[in-house]
């Protein structure tokens, strides 16, 4: 039906007759001459109709925005003064000779010339995706997946599919359950990741596996979360952490170089402990120059209990952030930042403006100066390397409250004060703790199949709280692009981890018997990593939400306005599945 795409027509086509198909992006009637801007996936081209061809001109006169049409015309160069340098087709136009209306369009429920609500955009997603910015994002996503496949296949990885209907595994979020009709009262779970299956593939001798795969997690949503999302899943045999990191770093560096013409360079490495000490985050944005300075040793003896209390508490923390030029902040701005950290549990935000270092206490401005002597103030200025015109912002509370609240404040200050330096800042975060303790119980920081680093099962059991995992996360601009680990390949070590997590042998056998059995039969050392494809494309395209790089995403309440999913199952369907619903008609209509 067409000879080429609209966006591909350029000066090299001048003098040729082309046939194009697409949608009318805009129609203009300029004193007897009709201009149609025709749009398809590849771009927009201008088509001109004059009254000389009466029948064709009459058809052009009927056309309206978003009509789907087919046209044939002669490509000609635009006059010098009419060239549009902002368009790839801006040097030419098409003199229309034929025009067929393939389908009319009703008035659109979306206004392409202004912002529409996200609810409307998702309800009419097929129209929203016609917008060039959305089309470009999906085209870019396809380029990313294509490049990933080529790289991995060139490096010996096999694309192998794993089941969607499986058994629940502890990945840290609620599972989506699927009832079984043939096994009444039993349920499949949609996979939160293919973790166990990719380990089994390594036990099977597949050596190198990858998959671009859907994963499902029933969790509270935000801008970079969806109930169904896509992972680039990678697993290898006989490669250690360094080997996996080298391959995947090379892949990501190649993606950015080929698709964005960006050289990410070598990725620095940072331990988890260092990231939390300096940035209060295990995915620090290195474009932001602000860092934490721990000041507990300096303020532990001051009369100000807000400082000295946490400074003397083994589970407390006292830090400051020195903000260059921050002395210009108004009291209202500082108070607003105090309210901001309150969102994360902080009781307030102490501050100290540095007006004149040489003047000692007289050169400082702060409500807390009455609690500090000259030596403490001097030590704070020295340890932070503060300069005239700076401000020190303090956080003192439990370790978790200070780390989370001041980490969030650091990011907000970086954005508000335009402190970000450089466009792209990648790094690896390594040496994560194996476990975290919550209310006296141990939980796996990553997942229970992650191997500890340089420990025997006996050593791990003796001191699990201080165990370091053989795990690694790739971080870019404060976002976790992907994470992985060396896996446990020894049955005794796997059972030891289960024991620490409170999973006894009977429960472990019930949930993971197939894995424990497989570990008996010559399981090789193996390691892997999974990237969040949606998040990666979001960063690379400059989108602010992963919903803008997915074709048909859900809302923040995990619903689909387009299809009205989730829907109601009929009584017959529920009966066939041996399921009874406890939701009443009133609750369903609420």
PDB file of C-alpha atoms in Angstrom, residues 59-289:
ATOM      1  CA  UNK A  59     -11.282  14.759  -0.941  1.00  0.00           C
ATOM      2  CA  UNK A  60      -8.521  16.745   0.791  1.00  0.00           C
ATOM      3  CA  UNK A  61     -11.142  19.271   1.805  1.00  0.00           C
ATOM      4  CA  UNK A  62     -13.055  16.534   3.655  1.00  0.00           C
ATOM      5  CA  UNK A  63     -10.049  15.261   5.574  1.00  0.00           C
ATOM      6  CA  UNK A  64      -9.712  16.067   9.282  1.00  0.00           C
ATOM      7  CA  UNK A  65      -7.112  15.393  11.954  1.00  0.00           C
ATOM      8  CA  UNK A  66      -6.375  11.713  12.654  1.00  0.00           C
ATOM      9  CA  UNK A  67      -8.100  10.481   9.499  1.00  0.00           C
ATOM     10  CA  UNK A  68      -6.231   7.439   8.234  1.00  0.00           C
ATOM     11  CA  UNK A  69      -5.340   8.011   4.551  1.00  0.00           C
ATOM     12  CA  UNK A  70      -3.325   6.753   1.623  1.00  0.00           C
ATOM     13  CA  UNK A  71      -1.831   9.242  -0.833  1.00  0.00           C
ATOM     14  CA  UNK A  72       0.378   9.393  -3.871  1.00  0.00           C
ATOM     15  CA  UNK A  73       2.360  12.435  -4.909  1.00  0.00           C
ATOM     16  CA  UNK A  74       5.486  13.966  -6.427  1.00  0.00           C
ATOM     17  CA  UNK A  75       8.367  14.860  -4.099  1.00  0.00           C
ATOM     18  CA  UNK A  76       9.670  18.379  -4.705  1.00  0.00           C
ATOM     19  CA  UNK A  77      12.119  20.691  -2.945  1.00  0.00           C
ATOM     20  CA  UNK A  78      10.694  23.419  -0.765  1.00  0.00           C
ATOM     21  CA  UNK A  79      11.512  27.032  -1.590  1.00  0.00           C
ATOM     22  CA  UNK A  80      14.531  28.284   0.351  1.00  0.00           C
ATOM     23  CA  UNK A  81      12.491  30.440   2.713  1.00  0.00           C
ATOM     24  CA  UNK A  82      10.127  27.568   3.583  1.00  0.00           C
ATOM     25  CA  UNK A  83      12.687  24.968   4.670  1.00  0.00           C
ATOM     26  CA  UNK A  84      12.001  23.603   8.172  1.00  0.00           C
ATOM     27  CA  UNK A  85      15.336  22.635   9.692  1.00  0.00           C
ATOM     28  CA  UNK A  86      13.628  21.103  12.735  1.00  0.00           C
ATOM     29  CA  UNK A  87      12.153  18.282  10.636  1.00  0.00           C
ATOM     30  CA  UNK A  88      14.017  15.452   8.914  1.00  0.00           C
ATOM     31  CA  UNK A  89      11.621  15.993   5.981  1.00  0.00           C
ATOM     32  CA  UNK A  90      11.858  19.782   6.200  1.00  0.00           C
ATOM     33  CA  UNK A  91      13.687  20.263   2.897  1.00  0.00           C
ATOM     34  CA  UNK A  92      10.911  18.751   0.785  1.00  0.00           C
ATOM     35  CA  UNK A  93       7.175  18.558   0.359  1.00  0.00           C
ATOM     36  CA  UNK A  94       4.905  16.324  -1.666  1.00  0.00           C
ATOM     37  CA  UNK A  95       2.586  17.601  -4.363  1.00  0.00           C
ATOM     38  CA  UNK A  96      -0.486  15.408  -3.857  1.00  0.00           C
ATOM     39  CA  UNK A  97      -1.850  13.617  -6.943  1.00  0.00           C
ATOM     40  CA  UNK A  98      -4.105  11.005  -5.342  1.00  0.00           C
ATOM     41  CA  UNK A  99      -5.806  10.713  -1.947  1.00  0.00           C
ATOM     42  CA  UNK A 100      -7.879   7.907  -0.433  1.00  0.00           C
ATOM     43  CA  UNK A 101      -9.568   8.120   2.951  1.00  0.00           C
ATOM     44  CA  UNK A 102      -8.992   4.685   4.499  1.00  0.00           C
ATOM     45  CA  UNK A 103     -10.879   5.466   7.675  1.00  0.00           C
ATOM     46  CA  UNK A 104     -12.423   8.525   9.278  1.00  0.00           C
ATOM     47  CA  UNK A 105     -11.789   9.562  12.869  1.00  0.00           C
ATOM     48  CA  UNK A 106     -14.330  10.652  15.422  1.00  0.00           C
ATOM     49  CA  UNK A 107     -13.424  13.707  17.547  1.00  0.00           C
ATOM     50  CA  UNK A 108     -10.543  12.651  19.783  1.00  0.00           C
ATOM     51  CA  UNK A 109     -11.020  12.180  23.537  1.00  0.00           C
ATOM     52  CA  UNK A 110      -7.402  13.367  23.926  1.00  0.00           C
ATOM     53  CA  UNK A 111      -6.016  16.787  23.072  1.00  0.00           C
ATOM     54  CA  UNK A 112      -2.581  16.319  21.507  1.00  0.00           C
ATOM     55  CA  UNK A 113      -1.851  20.043  21.904  1.00  0.00           C
ATOM     56  CA  UNK A 114      -2.012  20.019  25.694  1.00  0.00           C
ATOM     57  CA  UNK A 115      -1.375  17.803  28.689  1.00  0.00           C
ATOM     58  CA  UNK A 116      -3.973  15.112  29.302  1.00  0.00           C
ATOM     59  CA  UNK A 117      -4.527  13.333  32.603  1.00  0.00           C
ATOM     60  CA  UNK A 118      -2.696  10.046  32.934  1.00  0.00           C
ATOM     61  CA  UNK A 119      -6.029   8.287  33.465  1.00  0.00           C
ATOM     62  CA  UNK A 120      -7.226   9.571  30.062  1.00  0.00           C
ATOM     63  CA  UNK A 121      -3.941   8.717  28.393  1.00  0.00           C
ATOM     64  CA  UNK A 122      -4.081   5.141  29.670  1.00  0.00           C
ATOM     65  CA  UNK A 123      -7.767   4.720  28.856  1.00  0.00           C
ATOM     66  CA  UNK A 124      -7.100   5.712  25.245  1.00  0.00           C
ATOM     67  CA  UNK A 125      -3.565   4.361  25.123  1.00  0.00           C
ATOM     68  CA  UNK A 126      -3.815   3.429  21.433  1.00  0.00           C
ATOM     69  CA  UNK A 127      -4.311   7.138  20.699  1.00  0.00           C
ATOM     70  CA  UNK A 128      -1.707   8.303  23.202  1.00  0.00           C
ATOM     71  CA  UNK A 129       0.877   6.064  21.512  1.00  0.00           C
ATOM     72  CA  UNK A 130       0.337   7.935  18.240  1.00  0.00           C
ATOM     73  CA  UNK A 131       2.097  10.943  19.759  1.00  0.00           C
ATOM     74  CA  UNK A 132       5.628  11.165  18.314  1.00  0.00           C
ATOM     75  CA  UNK A 133       7.280  11.274  21.749  1.00  0.00           C
ATOM     76  CA  UNK A 134       5.580   8.032  22.774  1.00  0.00           C
ATOM     77  CA  UNK A 135       6.300   6.377  19.441  1.00  0.00           C
ATOM     78  CA  UNK A 136       9.967   7.358  19.703  1.00  0.00           C
ATOM     79  CA  UNK A 137      10.238   5.870  23.193  1.00  0.00           C
ATOM     80  CA  UNK A 138       8.831   2.517  22.118  1.00  0.00           C
ATOM     81  CA  UNK A 139      11.087   2.503  19.050  1.00  0.00           C
ATOM     82  CA  UNK A 140      14.048   3.229  21.299  1.00  0.00           C
ATOM     83  CA  UNK A 141      13.015   0.418  23.650  1.00  0.00           C
ATOM     84  CA  UNK A 142      12.984  -1.973  20.686  1.00  0.00           C
ATOM     85  CA  UNK A 143      16.507  -0.844  19.779  1.00  0.00           C
ATOM     86  CA  UNK A 144      17.666  -1.533  23.348  1.00  0.00           C
ATOM     87  CA  UNK A 145      16.252  -5.061  23.399  1.00  0.00           C
ATOM     88  CA  UNK A 146      17.644  -5.765  19.950  1.00  0.00           C
ATOM     89  CA  UNK A 147      21.122  -4.609  20.966  1.00  0.00           C
ATOM     90  CA  UNK A 148      20.973  -6.625  24.201  1.00  0.00           C
ATOM     91  CA  UNK A 149      20.026  -9.777  22.318  1.00  0.00           C
ATOM     92  CA  UNK A 150      22.814  -9.316  19.785  1.00  0.00           C
ATOM     93  CA  UNK A 151      25.431  -8.710  22.470  1.00  0.00           C
ATOM     94  CA  UNK A 152      24.460 -11.660  24.623  1.00  0.00           C
ATOM     95  CA  UNK A 153      24.132 -14.068  21.715  1.00  0.00           C
ATOM     96  CA  UNK A 154      27.511 -12.935  20.379  1.00  0.00           C
ATOM     97  CA  UNK A 155      28.915 -13.809  23.817  1.00  0.00           C
ATOM     98  CA  UNK A 156      27.525 -17.330  23.931  1.00  0.00           C
ATOM     99  CA  UNK A 157      24.268 -16.794  25.845  1.00  0.00           C
ATOM    100  CA  UNK A 158      21.208 -18.902  24.987  1.00  0.00           C
ATOM    101  CA  UNK A 159      17.719 -17.374  25.012  1.00  0.00           C
ATOM    102  CA  UNK A 160      15.698 -19.889  27.057  1.00  0.00           C
ATOM    103  CA  UNK A 161      12.138 -19.363  28.267  1.00  0.00           C
ATOM    104  CA  UNK A 162      11.075 -20.272  31.797  1.00  0.00           C
ATOM    105  CA  UNK A 163       7.535 -20.969  33.078  1.00  0.00           C
ATOM    106  CA  UNK A 164       5.011 -18.273  33.931  1.00  0.00           C
ATOM    107  CA  UNK A 165       2.909 -20.629  36.050  1.00  0.00           C
ATOM    108  CA  UNK A 166       5.123 -21.707  38.903  1.00  0.00           C
ATOM    109  CA  UNK A 167       5.431 -21.992  42.675  1.00  0.00           C
ATOM    110  CA  UNK A 168       5.685 -19.040  45.036  1.00  0.00           C
ATOM    111  CA  UNK A 169       9.244 -18.072  45.998  1.00  0.00           C
ATOM    112  CA  UNK A 170      10.361 -15.542  48.626  1.00  0.00           C
ATOM    113  CA  UNK A 171      11.420 -12.524  46.556  1.00  0.00           C
ATOM    114  CA  UNK A 172      10.254  -9.866  49.002  1.00  0.00           C
ATOM    115  CA  UNK A 173       6.832  -8.953  47.570  1.00  0.00           C
ATOM    116  CA  UNK A 174       3.396 -10.540  47.431  1.00  0.00           C
ATOM    117  CA  UNK A 175       2.762 -13.033  44.658  1.00  0.00           C
ATOM    118  CA  UNK A 176       0.028 -12.900  42.064  1.00  0.00           C
ATOM    119  CA  UNK A 177      -1.824 -16.199  42.465  1.00  0.00           C
ATOM    120  CA  UNK A 178      -3.526 -18.154  39.671  1.00  0.00           C
ATOM    121  CA  UNK A 179      -6.087 -20.793  40.720  1.00  0.00           C
ATOM    122  CA  UNK A 180      -5.849 -24.234  39.183  1.00  0.00           C
ATOM    123  CA  UNK A 181      -9.027 -25.735  37.721  1.00  0.00           C
ATOM    124  CA  UNK A 182      -7.599 -29.253  37.525  1.00  0.00           C
ATOM    125  CA  UNK A 183      -6.105 -29.152  41.033  1.00  0.00           C
ATOM    126  CA  UNK A 184      -8.919 -27.553  42.991  1.00  0.00           C
ATOM    127  CA  UNK A 185      -7.836 -25.523  46.003  1.00  0.00           C
ATOM    128  CA  UNK A 186      -4.300 -25.187  44.695  1.00  0.00           C
ATOM    129  CA  UNK A 187      -2.663 -22.160  43.110  1.00  0.00           C
ATOM    130  CA  UNK A 188       0.138 -21.289  40.783  1.00  0.00           C
ATOM    131  CA  UNK A 189       2.138 -18.110  41.396  1.00  0.00           C
ATOM    132  CA  UNK A 190       3.279 -15.758  38.648  1.00  0.00           C
ATOM    133  CA  UNK A 191       7.076 -15.424  38.939  1.00  0.00           C
ATOM    134  CA  UNK A 192       8.568 -12.425  40.717  1.00  0.00           C
ATOM    135  CA  UNK A 193      11.704 -13.410  38.809  1.00  0.00           C
ATOM    136  CA  UNK A 194      12.945 -16.616  37.143  1.00  0.00           C
ATOM    137  CA  UNK A 195      15.518 -16.996  39.941  1.00  0.00           C
ATOM    138  CA  UNK A 196      15.211 -20.699  40.681  1.00  0.00           C
ATOM    139  CA  UNK A 197      14.685 -21.729  37.077  1.00  0.00           C
ATOM    140  CA  UNK A 198      17.805 -19.950  35.873  1.00  0.00           C
ATOM    141  CA  UNK A 199      19.791 -21.657  38.627  1.00  0.00           C
ATOM    142  CA  UNK A 200      18.360 -24.998  37.522  1.00  0.00           C
ATOM    143  CA  UNK A 201      19.410 -24.191  33.947  1.00  0.00           C
ATOM    144  CA  UNK A 202      22.966 -23.727  35.170  1.00  0.00           C
ATOM    145  CA  UNK A 203      22.729 -27.098  36.936  1.00  0.00           C
ATOM    146  CA  UNK A 204      21.512 -28.497  33.596  1.00  0.00           C
ATOM    147  CA  UNK A 205      24.715 -27.490  31.838  1.00  0.00           C
ATOM    148  CA  UNK A 206      23.275 -24.656  29.700  1.00  0.00           C
ATOM    149  CA  UNK A 207      26.324 -22.627  30.768  1.00  0.00           C
ATOM    150  CA  UNK A 208      25.075 -19.188  29.711  1.00  0.00           C
ATOM    151  CA  UNK A 209      21.411 -18.182  29.711  1.00  0.00           C
ATOM    152  CA  UNK A 210      19.497 -14.984  29.106  1.00  0.00           C
ATOM    153  CA  UNK A 211      15.873 -14.010  28.773  1.00  0.00           C
ATOM    154  CA  UNK A 212      13.970 -10.752  28.343  1.00  0.00           C
ATOM    155  CA  UNK A 213      11.086 -11.740  30.538  1.00  0.00           C
ATOM    156  CA  UNK A 214       7.957 -10.472  32.294  1.00  0.00           C
ATOM    157  CA  UNK A 215       7.996 -10.549  36.102  1.00  0.00           C
ATOM    158  CA  UNK A 216       5.095  -9.967  38.479  1.00  0.00           C
ATOM    159  CA  UNK A 217       4.986  -8.432  41.950  1.00  0.00           C
ATOM    160  CA  UNK A 218       1.879  -7.456  43.869  1.00  0.00           C
ATOM    161  CA  UNK A 219       3.350  -4.459  45.680  1.00  0.00           C
ATOM    162  CA  UNK A 220       2.562  -0.799  46.268  1.00  0.00           C
ATOM    163  CA  UNK A 221       3.424   1.187  43.168  1.00  0.00           C
ATOM    164  CA  UNK A 222       5.281   4.407  42.351  1.00  0.00           C
ATOM    165  CA  UNK A 223       6.840   6.059  39.305  1.00  0.00           C
ATOM    166  CA  UNK A 224       9.366   3.293  38.670  1.00  0.00           C
ATOM    167  CA  UNK A 225       7.264   0.294  39.748  1.00  0.00           C
ATOM    168  CA  UNK A 226       4.607  -1.720  37.942  1.00  0.00           C
ATOM    169  CA  UNK A 227       2.814  -4.958  38.845  1.00  0.00           C
ATOM    170  CA  UNK A 228       4.238  -6.492  35.671  1.00  0.00           C
ATOM    171  CA  UNK A 229       7.635  -5.369  34.471  1.00  0.00           C
ATOM    172  CA  UNK A 230      10.413  -6.619  32.229  1.00  0.00           C
ATOM    173  CA  UNK A 231      13.800  -7.959  33.250  1.00  0.00           C
ATOM    174  CA  UNK A 232      16.896  -8.673  31.216  1.00  0.00           C
ATOM    175  CA  UNK A 233      17.759 -11.875  33.050  1.00  0.00           C
ATOM    176  CA  UNK A 234      21.311 -13.251  32.801  1.00  0.00           C
ATOM    177  CA  UNK A 235      22.963 -16.311  34.374  1.00  0.00           C
ATOM    178  CA  UNK A 236      26.367 -17.911  33.862  1.00  0.00           C
ATOM    179  CA  UNK A 237      28.327 -20.979  34.962  1.00  0.00           C
ATOM    180  CA  UNK A 238      31.968 -20.912  36.058  1.00  0.00           C
ATOM    181  CA  UNK A 239      32.105 -17.121  36.245  1.00  0.00           C
ATOM    182  CA  UNK A 240      32.766 -15.259  39.486  1.00  0.00           C
ATOM    183  CA  UNK A 241      31.408 -11.839  40.446  1.00  0.00           C
ATOM    184  CA  UNK A 242      34.156 -10.017  38.566  1.00  0.00           C
ATOM    185  CA  UNK A 243      33.404 -11.994  35.417  1.00  0.00           C
ATOM    186  CA  UNK A 244      29.684 -11.250  35.484  1.00  0.00           C
ATOM    187  CA  UNK A 245      30.312  -7.587  36.214  1.00  0.00           C
ATOM    188  CA  UNK A 246      32.810  -7.324  33.337  1.00  0.00           C
ATOM    189  CA  UNK A 247      30.385  -8.797  30.772  1.00  0.00           C
ATOM    190  CA  UNK A 248      27.371  -6.771  31.852  1.00  0.00           C
ATOM    191  CA  UNK A 249      29.333  -3.533  32.211  1.00  0.00           C
ATOM    192  CA  UNK A 250      30.638  -3.993  28.680  1.00  0.00           C
ATOM    193  CA  UNK A 251      27.079  -4.576  27.459  1.00  0.00           C
ATOM    194  CA  UNK A 252      25.708  -1.428  29.097  1.00  0.00           C
ATOM    195  CA  UNK A 253      28.652   0.661  27.966  1.00  0.00           C
ATOM    196  CA  UNK A 254      28.033  -0.536  24.418  1.00  0.00           C
ATOM    197  CA  UNK A 255      24.312   0.288  24.616  1.00  0.00           C
ATOM    198  CA  UNK A 256      24.984   3.875  25.659  1.00  0.00           C
ATOM    199  CA  UNK A 257      27.734   4.305  23.106  1.00  0.00           C
ATOM    200  CA  UNK A 258      25.763   2.872  20.172  1.00  0.00           C
ATOM    201  CA  UNK A 259      22.310   4.304  20.957  1.00  0.00           C
ATOM    202  CA  UNK A 260      23.118   7.609  22.697  1.00  0.00           C
ATOM    203  CA  UNK A 261      26.699   8.269  21.584  1.00  0.00           C
ATOM    204  CA  UNK A 262      27.650   8.440  25.265  1.00  0.00           C
ATOM    205  CA  UNK A 263      30.903   7.015  26.643  1.00  0.00           C
ATOM    206  CA  UNK A 264      30.249   5.889  30.216  1.00  0.00           C
ATOM    207  CA  UNK A 265      33.891   4.946  30.750  1.00  0.00           C
ATOM    208  CA  UNK A 266      34.935   2.434  33.380  1.00  0.00           C
ATOM    209  CA  UNK A 267      32.502   1.969  36.257  1.00  0.00           C
ATOM    210  CA  UNK A 268      33.960   2.709  39.697  1.00  0.00           C
ATOM    211  CA  UNK A 269      33.230   0.327  42.572  1.00  0.00           C
ATOM    212  CA  UNK A 270      31.982   1.304  46.001  1.00  0.00           C
ATOM    213  CA  UNK A 271      31.197  -0.880  48.995  1.00  0.00           C
ATOM    214  CA  UNK A 272      27.726  -0.829  50.512  1.00  0.00           C
ATOM    215  CA  UNK A 273      29.222   0.444  53.772  1.00  0.00           C
ATOM    216  CA  UNK A 274      30.915   3.343  51.997  1.00  0.00           C
ATOM    217  CA  UNK A 275      27.746   4.232  50.078  1.00  0.00           C
ATOM    218  CA  UNK A 276      25.676   4.341  53.254  1.00  0.00           C
ATOM    219  CA  UNK A 277      28.385   6.291  55.122  1.00  0.00           C
ATOM    220  CA  UNK A 278      28.772   8.989  52.484  1.00  0.00           C
ATOM    221  CA  UNK A 279      25.383   9.136  50.794  1.00  0.00           C
ATOM    222  CA  UNK A 280      22.813   7.372  52.971  1.00  0.00           C
ATOM    223  CA  UNK A 281      21.818   5.215  50.003  1.00  0.00           C
ATOM    224  CA  UNK A 282      22.843   1.927  48.434  1.00  0.00           C
ATOM    225  CA  UNK A 283      22.237   3.528  45.023  1.00  0.00           C
ATOM    226  CA  UNK A 284      23.944   6.920  45.316  1.00  0.00           C
ATOM    227  CA  UNK A 285      23.641   9.538  42.606  1.00  0.00           C
ATOM    228  CA  UNK A 286      27.286  10.514  42.053  1.00  0.00           C
ATOM    229  CA  UNK A 287      26.291  13.557  40.012  1.00  0.00           C
ATOM    230  CA  UNK A 288      25.453  15.139  43.365  1.00  0.00           C
ATOM    231  CA  UNK A 289      28.646  16.338  45.123  1.00  0.00           C
TER     232      UNK A 289
END
